[in-house]
PDB file of C-alpha atoms in Angstrom:
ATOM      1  CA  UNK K  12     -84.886  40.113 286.648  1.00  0.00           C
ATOM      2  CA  UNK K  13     -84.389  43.811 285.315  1.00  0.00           C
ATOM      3  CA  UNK K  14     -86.292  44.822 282.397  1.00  0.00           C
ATOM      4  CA  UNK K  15     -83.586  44.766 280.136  1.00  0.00           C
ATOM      5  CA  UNK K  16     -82.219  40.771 281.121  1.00  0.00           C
ATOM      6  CA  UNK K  17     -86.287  40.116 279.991  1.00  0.00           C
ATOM      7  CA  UNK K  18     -85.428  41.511 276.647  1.00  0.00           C
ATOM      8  CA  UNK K  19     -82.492  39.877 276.509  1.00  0.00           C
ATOM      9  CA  UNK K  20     -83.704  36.421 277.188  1.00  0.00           C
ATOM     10  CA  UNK K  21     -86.712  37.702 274.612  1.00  0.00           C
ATOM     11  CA  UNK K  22     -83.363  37.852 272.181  1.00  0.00           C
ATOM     12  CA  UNK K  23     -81.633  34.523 273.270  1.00  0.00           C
ATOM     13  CA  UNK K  24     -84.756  32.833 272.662  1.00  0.00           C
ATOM     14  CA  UNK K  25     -85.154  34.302 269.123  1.00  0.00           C
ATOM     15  CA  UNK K  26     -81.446  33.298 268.234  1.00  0.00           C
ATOM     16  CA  UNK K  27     -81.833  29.339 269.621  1.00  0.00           C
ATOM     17  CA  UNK K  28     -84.899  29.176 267.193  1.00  0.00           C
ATOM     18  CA  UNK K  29     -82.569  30.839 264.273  1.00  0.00           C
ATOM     19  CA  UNK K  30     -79.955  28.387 265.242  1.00  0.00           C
ATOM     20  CA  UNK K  31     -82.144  25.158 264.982  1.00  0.00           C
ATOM     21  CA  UNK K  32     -83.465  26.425 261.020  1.00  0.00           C
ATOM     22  CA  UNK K  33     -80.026  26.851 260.308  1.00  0.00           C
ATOM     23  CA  UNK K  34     -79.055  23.327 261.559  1.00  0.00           C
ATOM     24  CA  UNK K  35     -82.056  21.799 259.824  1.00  0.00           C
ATOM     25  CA  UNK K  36     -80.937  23.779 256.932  1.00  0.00           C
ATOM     26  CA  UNK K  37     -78.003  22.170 256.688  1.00  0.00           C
ATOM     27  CA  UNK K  38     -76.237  25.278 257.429  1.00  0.00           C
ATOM     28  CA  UNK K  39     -73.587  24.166 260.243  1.00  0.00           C
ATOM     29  CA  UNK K  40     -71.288  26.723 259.734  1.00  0.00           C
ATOM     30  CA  UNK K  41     -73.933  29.814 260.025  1.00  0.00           C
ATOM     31  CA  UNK K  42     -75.144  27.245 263.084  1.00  0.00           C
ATOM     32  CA  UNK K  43     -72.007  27.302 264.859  1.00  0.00           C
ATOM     33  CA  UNK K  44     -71.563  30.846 264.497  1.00  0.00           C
ATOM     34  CA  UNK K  45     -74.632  31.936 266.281  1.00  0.00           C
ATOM     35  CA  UNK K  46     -73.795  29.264 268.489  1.00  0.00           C
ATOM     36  CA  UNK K  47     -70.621  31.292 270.137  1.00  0.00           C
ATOM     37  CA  UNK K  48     -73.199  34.995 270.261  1.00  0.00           C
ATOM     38  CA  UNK K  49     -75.579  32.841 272.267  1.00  0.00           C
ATOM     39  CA  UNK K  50     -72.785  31.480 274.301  1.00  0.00           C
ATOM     40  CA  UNK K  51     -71.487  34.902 274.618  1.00  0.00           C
ATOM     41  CA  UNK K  52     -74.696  36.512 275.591  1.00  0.00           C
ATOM     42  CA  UNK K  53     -76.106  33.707 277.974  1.00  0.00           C
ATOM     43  CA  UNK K  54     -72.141  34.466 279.861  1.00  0.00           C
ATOM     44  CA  UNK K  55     -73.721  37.596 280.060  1.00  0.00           C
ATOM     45  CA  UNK K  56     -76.897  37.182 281.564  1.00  0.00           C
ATOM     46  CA  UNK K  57     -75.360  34.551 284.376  1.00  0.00           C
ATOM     47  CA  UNK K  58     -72.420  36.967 284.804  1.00  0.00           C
ATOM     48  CA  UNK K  59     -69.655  34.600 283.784  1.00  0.00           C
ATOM     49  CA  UNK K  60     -66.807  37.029 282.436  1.00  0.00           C
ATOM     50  CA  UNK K  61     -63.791  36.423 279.930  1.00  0.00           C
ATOM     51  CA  UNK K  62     -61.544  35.508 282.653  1.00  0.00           C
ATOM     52  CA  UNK K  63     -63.957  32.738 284.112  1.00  0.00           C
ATOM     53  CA  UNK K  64     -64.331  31.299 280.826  1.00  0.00           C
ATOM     54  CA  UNK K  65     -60.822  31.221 280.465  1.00  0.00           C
ATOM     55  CA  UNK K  66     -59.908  29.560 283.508  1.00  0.00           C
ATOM     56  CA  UNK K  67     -62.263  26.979 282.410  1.00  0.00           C
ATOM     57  CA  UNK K  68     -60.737  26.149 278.883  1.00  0.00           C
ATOM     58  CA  UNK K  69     -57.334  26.265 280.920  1.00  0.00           C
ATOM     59  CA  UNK K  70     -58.434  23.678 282.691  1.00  0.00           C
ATOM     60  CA  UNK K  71     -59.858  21.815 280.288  1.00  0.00           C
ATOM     61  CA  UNK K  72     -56.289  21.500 278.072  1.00  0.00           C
ATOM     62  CA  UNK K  73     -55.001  20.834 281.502  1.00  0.00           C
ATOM     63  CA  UNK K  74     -57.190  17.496 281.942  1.00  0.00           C
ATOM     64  CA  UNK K  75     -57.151  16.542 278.290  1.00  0.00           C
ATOM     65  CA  UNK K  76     -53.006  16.633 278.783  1.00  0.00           C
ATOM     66  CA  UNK K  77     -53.315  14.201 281.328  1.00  0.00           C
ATOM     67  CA  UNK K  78     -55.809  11.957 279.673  1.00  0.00           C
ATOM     68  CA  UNK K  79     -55.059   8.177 278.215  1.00  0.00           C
ATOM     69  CA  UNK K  80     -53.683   8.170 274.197  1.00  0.00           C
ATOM     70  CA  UNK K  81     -56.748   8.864 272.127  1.00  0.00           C
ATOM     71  CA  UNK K  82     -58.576   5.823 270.734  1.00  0.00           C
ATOM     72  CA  UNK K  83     -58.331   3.692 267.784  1.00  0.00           C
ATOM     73  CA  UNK K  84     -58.772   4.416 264.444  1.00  0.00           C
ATOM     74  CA  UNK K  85     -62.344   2.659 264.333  1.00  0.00           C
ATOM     75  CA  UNK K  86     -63.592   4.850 267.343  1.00  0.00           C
ATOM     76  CA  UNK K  87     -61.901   8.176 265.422  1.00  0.00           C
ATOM     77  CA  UNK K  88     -64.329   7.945 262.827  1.00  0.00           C
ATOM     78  CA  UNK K  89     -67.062   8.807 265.264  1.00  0.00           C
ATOM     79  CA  UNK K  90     -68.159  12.170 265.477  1.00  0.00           C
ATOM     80  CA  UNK K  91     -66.117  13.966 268.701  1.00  0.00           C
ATOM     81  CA  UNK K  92     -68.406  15.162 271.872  1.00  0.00           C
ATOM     82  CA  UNK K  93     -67.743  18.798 272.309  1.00  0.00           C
ATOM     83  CA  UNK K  94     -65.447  20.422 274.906  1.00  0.00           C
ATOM     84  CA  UNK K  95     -67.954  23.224 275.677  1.00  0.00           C
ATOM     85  CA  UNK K  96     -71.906  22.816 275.759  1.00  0.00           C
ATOM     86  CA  UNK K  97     -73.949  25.740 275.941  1.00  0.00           C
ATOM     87  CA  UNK K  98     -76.362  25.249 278.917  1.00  0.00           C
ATOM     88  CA  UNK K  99     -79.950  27.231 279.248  1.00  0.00           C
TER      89      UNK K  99
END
């Protein structure tokens, strides 16, 4: 690991702890935010580029075309799982 991905992972580390305050906060918004400059700088340390990520969200759509009709009212109340999860 080159000295600059160290301080870089020094950084992404700093911004996960922001992110949690914010959350426990009650500051989602601000959350979700920092959530997409982690996302974009963790592509960036595992060398994922724009096109790979959007290959994957094409993809996605693609599957979630083809899936059943969504679910009953009762189980649309429930809060949604997300289509991307950000992965250490």
């Amino acid at each position: 690991m080159s000295h600059l991905d160290e301080q870089l992972q020094s950084v992404l580390e700093t911004l996960d702890e922001c992110r949690k305050v914010l959350n426990q906060s009650n500051s989602r918004e601000t959350a979700e935010l920092l959530s997409i400059v982690i996302l974009d700088l963790r592509m960036r340390l595992k060398g994922i580029d724009n096109a790979d990520l959007r290959a994957l969200c094409d993809e996605m759509v693609r599957s979630a075309a083809s899936e059943p009709p969504p679910p009953s009212k009762q189980t649309q109340d429930q809060p949604r799982r997300p289509l991307l999860r950000v992965v250490k």
